[in-house]
Amino acid sequence: MTAEFVVEIDEKRCKGCAICVAVCPKQCLAIQDNYNPSGYFYPALKPDADCTGCGACVKLCPDFAVTVYELLEQAG
Ligand code: SF4
Ligand code: SF4
Protein backbone atom coordinates (compact mmCIF):
# COMPACT_ATOMS: atom_id res chain seq x y z
CA MET A 1 0.00 0.00 0.00
CA THR A 2 1.41 3.37 -0.92
CA ALA A 3 1.01 6.06 1.66
CA GLU A 4 -0.52 9.35 0.67
CA PHE A 5 0.01 12.52 2.59
CA VAL A 6 -1.88 15.76 2.80
CA VAL A 7 -0.10 18.95 3.79
CA GLU A 8 -2.21 21.57 5.45
CA ILE A 9 -1.00 25.15 5.81
CA ASP A 10 -2.66 27.34 8.40
CA GLU A 11 -2.48 30.40 6.21
CA LYS A 12 -3.36 32.83 9.01
CA ARG A 13 -0.25 31.75 11.00
CA CYS A 14 2.05 31.85 7.98
CA LYS A 15 4.54 34.69 7.60
CA GLY A 16 5.55 33.79 4.06
CA CYS A 17 9.20 33.01 4.91
CA ALA A 18 9.26 30.09 2.43
CA ILE A 19 11.44 27.95 4.71
CA CYS A 20 9.05 25.06 4.17
CA VAL A 21 9.40 25.48 0.40
CA ALA A 22 13.20 25.45 0.69
CA VAL A 23 13.50 22.43 2.99
CA CYS A 24 11.16 20.07 1.17
CA PRO A 25 13.35 17.40 -0.44
CA LYS A 26 10.66 16.67 -3.02
CA GLN A 27 9.86 20.29 -3.95
CA CYS A 28 6.23 19.72 -2.99
CA LEU A 29 5.41 23.22 -1.84
CA ALA A 30 5.18 26.53 -3.66
CA ILE A 31 4.31 30.06 -2.59
CA GLN A 32 0.93 31.00 -4.05
CA ASP A 33 -0.41 34.21 -5.56
CA ASN A 34 -2.84 34.64 -2.67
CA TYR A 35 -1.96 36.42 0.54
CA ASN A 36 -3.37 36.13 4.03
CA PRO A 37 -5.02 38.91 6.09
CA SER A 38 -1.56 40.03 7.29
CA GLY A 39 -0.38 40.45 3.70
CA TYR A 40 1.94 37.42 3.58
CA PHE A 41 2.00 35.16 0.55
CA TYR A 42 1.60 31.62 1.82
CA PRO A 43 2.54 28.27 0.31
CA ALA A 44 0.43 25.32 -0.73
CA LEU A 45 1.04 21.77 -1.88
CA LYS A 46 1.63 21.64 -5.62
CA PRO A 47 -1.01 19.66 -7.55
CA ASP A 48 1.51 17.03 -8.69
CA ALA A 49 3.35 16.89 -5.35
CA ASP A 50 4.89 13.61 -4.23
CA CYS A 51 4.99 14.20 -0.48
CA THR A 52 6.74 11.44 1.46
CA GLY A 53 5.51 12.64 4.85
CA CYS A 54 9.07 13.29 6.01
CA GLY A 55 7.89 16.13 8.24
CA ALA A 56 10.74 18.54 7.47
CA CYS A 57 8.29 21.33 6.61
CA VAL A 58 6.40 20.76 9.87
CA LYS A 59 9.55 20.79 12.02
CA LEU A 60 11.15 23.83 10.42
CA CYS A 61 8.19 26.17 10.09
CA PRO A 62 8.92 28.85 12.71
CA ASP A 63 5.23 29.67 13.02
CA PHE A 64 3.84 26.14 13.49
CA ALA A 65 1.68 26.65 10.44
CA VAL A 66 2.23 23.27 8.74
CA THR A 67 0.55 19.95 9.50
CA VAL A 68 1.04 16.72 7.55
CA TYR A 69 -1.57 13.98 7.61
CA GLU A 70 -1.29 10.46 6.29
CA LEU A 71 -4.35 9.28 4.41
CA LEU A 72 -5.19 5.73 5.42
CA GLU A 73 -6.90 3.49 2.93
CA GLN A 74 -9.97 1.69 4.23
CA ALA A 75 -9.70 -2.06 3.90
CA GLY A 76 -12.42 -3.69 1.82
S1 SF4 B 1 6.39 16.31 4.65
FE1 SF4 B 1 8.40 16.33 3.64
S2 SF4 B 1 7.99 15.72 1.50
FE2 SF4 B 1 6.03 16.36 2.43
S3 SF4 B 1 5.81 18.55 1.92
FE3 SF4 B 1 6.77 18.42 3.95
S4 SF4 B 1 8.99 18.49 3.56
FE4 SF4 B 1 7.95 17.99 1.62
S1 SF4 C 1 7.75 27.87 6.89
FE1 SF4 C 1 5.76 28.33 7.87
S2 SF4 C 1 5.70 30.56 8.01
FE2 SF4 C 1 7.28 30.04 6.52
S3 SF4 C 1 6.20 30.05 4.52
FE3 SF4 C 1 6.15 27.95 5.31
S4 SF4 C 1 4.17 27.80 6.37
FE4 SF4 C 1 4.64 29.98 6.13
PDB file of C-alpha atoms in Angstrom, residues 3-76:
ATOM      1  CA  ALA A   3       1.006   6.062   1.660  1.00  0.00           C
ATOM      2  CA  GLU A   4      -0.518   9.346   0.668  1.00  0.00           C
ATOM      3  CA  PHE A   5       0.010  12.524   2.586  1.00  0.00           C
ATOM      4  CA  VAL A   6      -1.876  15.762   2.800  1.00  0.00           C
ATOM      5  CA  VAL A   7      -0.101  18.951   3.788  1.00  0.00           C
ATOM      6  CA  GLU A   8      -2.212  21.571   5.453  1.00  0.00           C
ATOM      7  CA  ILE A   9      -1.000  25.148   5.805  1.00  0.00           C
ATOM      8  CA  ASP A  10      -2.658  27.336   8.405  1.00  0.00           C
ATOM      9  CA  GLU A  11      -2.483  30.402   6.209  1.00  0.00           C
ATOM     10  CA  LYS A  12      -3.355  32.826   9.015  1.00  0.00           C
ATOM     11  CA  ARG A  13      -0.254  31.755  10.999  1.00  0.00           C
ATOM     12  CA  CYS A  14       2.047  31.846   7.981  1.00  0.00           C
ATOM     13  CA  LYS A  15       4.537  34.692   7.599  1.00  0.00           C
ATOM     14  CA  GLY A  16       5.554  33.786   4.060  1.00  0.00           C
ATOM     15  CA  CYS A  17       9.196  33.010   4.912  1.00  0.00           C
ATOM     16  CA  ALA A  18       9.262  30.089   2.426  1.00  0.00           C
ATOM     17  CA  ILE A  19      11.442  27.950   4.714  1.00  0.00           C
ATOM     18  CA  CYS A  20       9.054  25.057   4.169  1.00  0.00           C
ATOM     19  CA  VAL A  21       9.398  25.480   0.403  1.00  0.00           C
ATOM     20  CA  ALA A  22      13.198  25.453   0.686  1.00  0.00           C
ATOM     21  CA  VAL A  23      13.503  22.426   2.990  1.00  0.00           C
ATOM     22  CA  CYS A  24      11.160  20.069   1.166  1.00  0.00           C
ATOM     23  CA  PRO A  25      13.352  17.398  -0.437  1.00  0.00           C
ATOM     24  CA  LYS A  26      10.661  16.668  -3.024  1.00  0.00           C
ATOM     25  CA  GLN A  27       9.856  20.288  -3.949  1.00  0.00           C
ATOM     26  CA  CYS A  28       6.233  19.718  -2.991  1.00  0.00           C
ATOM     27  CA  LEU A  29       5.414  23.218  -1.835  1.00  0.00           C
ATOM     28  CA  ALA A  30       5.183  26.527  -3.657  1.00  0.00           C
ATOM     29  CA  ILE A  31       4.306  30.058  -2.592  1.00  0.00           C
ATOM     30  CA  GLN A  32       0.926  31.002  -4.048  1.00  0.00           C
ATOM     31  CA  ASP A  33      -0.407  34.210  -5.560  1.00  0.00           C
ATOM     32  CA  ASN A  34      -2.838  34.639  -2.670  1.00  0.00           C
ATOM     33  CA  TYR A  35      -1.960  36.425   0.539  1.00  0.00           C
ATOM     34  CA  ASN A  36      -3.371  36.134   4.032  1.00  0.00           C
ATOM     35  CA  PRO A  37      -5.020  38.906   6.094  1.00  0.00           C
ATOM     36  CA  SER A  38      -1.557  40.033   7.286  1.00  0.00           C
ATOM     37  CA  GLY A  39      -0.375  40.447   3.702  1.00  0.00           C
ATOM     38  CA  TYR A  40       1.940  37.418   3.584  1.00  0.00           C
ATOM     39  CA  PHE A  41       1.999  35.164   0.552  1.00  0.00           C
ATOM     40  CA  TYR A  42       1.601  31.621   1.821  1.00  0.00           C
ATOM     41  CA  PRO A  43       2.540  28.266   0.314  1.00  0.00           C
ATOM     42  CA  ALA A  44       0.426  25.315  -0.730  1.00  0.00           C
ATOM     43  CA  LEU A  45       1.036  21.771  -1.881  1.00  0.00           C
ATOM     44  CA  LYS A  46       1.631  21.637  -5.625  1.00  0.00           C
ATOM     45  CA  PRO A  47      -1.006  19.660  -7.545  1.00  0.00           C
ATOM     46  CA  ASP A  48       1.512  17.031  -8.691  1.00  0.00           C
ATOM     47  CA  ALA A  49       3.354  16.891  -5.348  1.00  0.00           C
ATOM     48  CA  ASP A  50       4.885  13.609  -4.233  1.00  0.00           C
ATOM     49  CA  CYS A  51       4.991  14.198  -0.484  1.00  0.00           C
ATOM     50  CA  THR A  52       6.735  11.444   1.464  1.00  0.00           C
ATOM     51  CA  GLY A  53       5.511  12.637   4.851  1.00  0.00           C
ATOM     52  CA  CYS A  54       9.075  13.290   6.011  1.00  0.00           C
ATOM     53  CA  GLY A  55       7.889  16.134   8.240  1.00  0.00           C
ATOM     54  CA  ALA A  56      10.736  18.541   7.474  1.00  0.00           C
ATOM     55  CA  CYS A  57       8.294  21.328   6.612  1.00  0.00           C
ATOM     56  CA  VAL A  58       6.399  20.755   9.867  1.00  0.00           C
ATOM     57  CA  LYS A  59       9.547  20.788  12.019  1.00  0.00           C
ATOM     58  CA  LEU A  60      11.152  23.835  10.420  1.00  0.00           C
ATOM     59  CA  CYS A  61       8.186  26.171  10.086  1.00  0.00           C
ATOM     60  CA  PRO A  62       8.921  28.852  12.713  1.00  0.00           C
ATOM     61  CA  ASP A  63       5.226  29.670  13.018  1.00  0.00           C
ATOM     62  CA  PHE A  64       3.838  26.141  13.488  1.00  0.00           C
ATOM     63  CA  ALA A  65       1.676  26.646  10.435  1.00  0.00           C
ATOM     64  CA  VAL A  66       2.231  23.272   8.738  1.00  0.00           C
ATOM     65  CA  THR A  67       0.554  19.949   9.501  1.00  0.00           C
ATOM     66  CA  VAL A  68       1.035  16.725   7.555  1.00  0.00           C
ATOM     67  CA  TYR A  69      -1.570  13.982   7.608  1.00  0.00           C
ATOM     68  CA  GLU A  70      -1.291  10.463   6.288  1.00  0.00           C
ATOM     69  CA  LEU A  71      -4.348   9.281   4.411  1.00  0.00           C
ATOM     70  CA  LEU A  72      -5.189   5.735   5.419  1.00  0.00           C
ATOM     71  CA  GLU A  73      -6.898   3.487   2.929  1.00  0.00           C
ATOM     72  CA  GLN A  74      -9.965   1.694   4.226  1.00  0.00           C
ATOM     73  CA  ALA A  75      -9.703  -2.062   3.905  1.00  0.00           C
ATOM     74  CA  GLY A  76     -12.416  -3.689   1.822  1.00  0.00           C
TER      75      GLY A  76
END
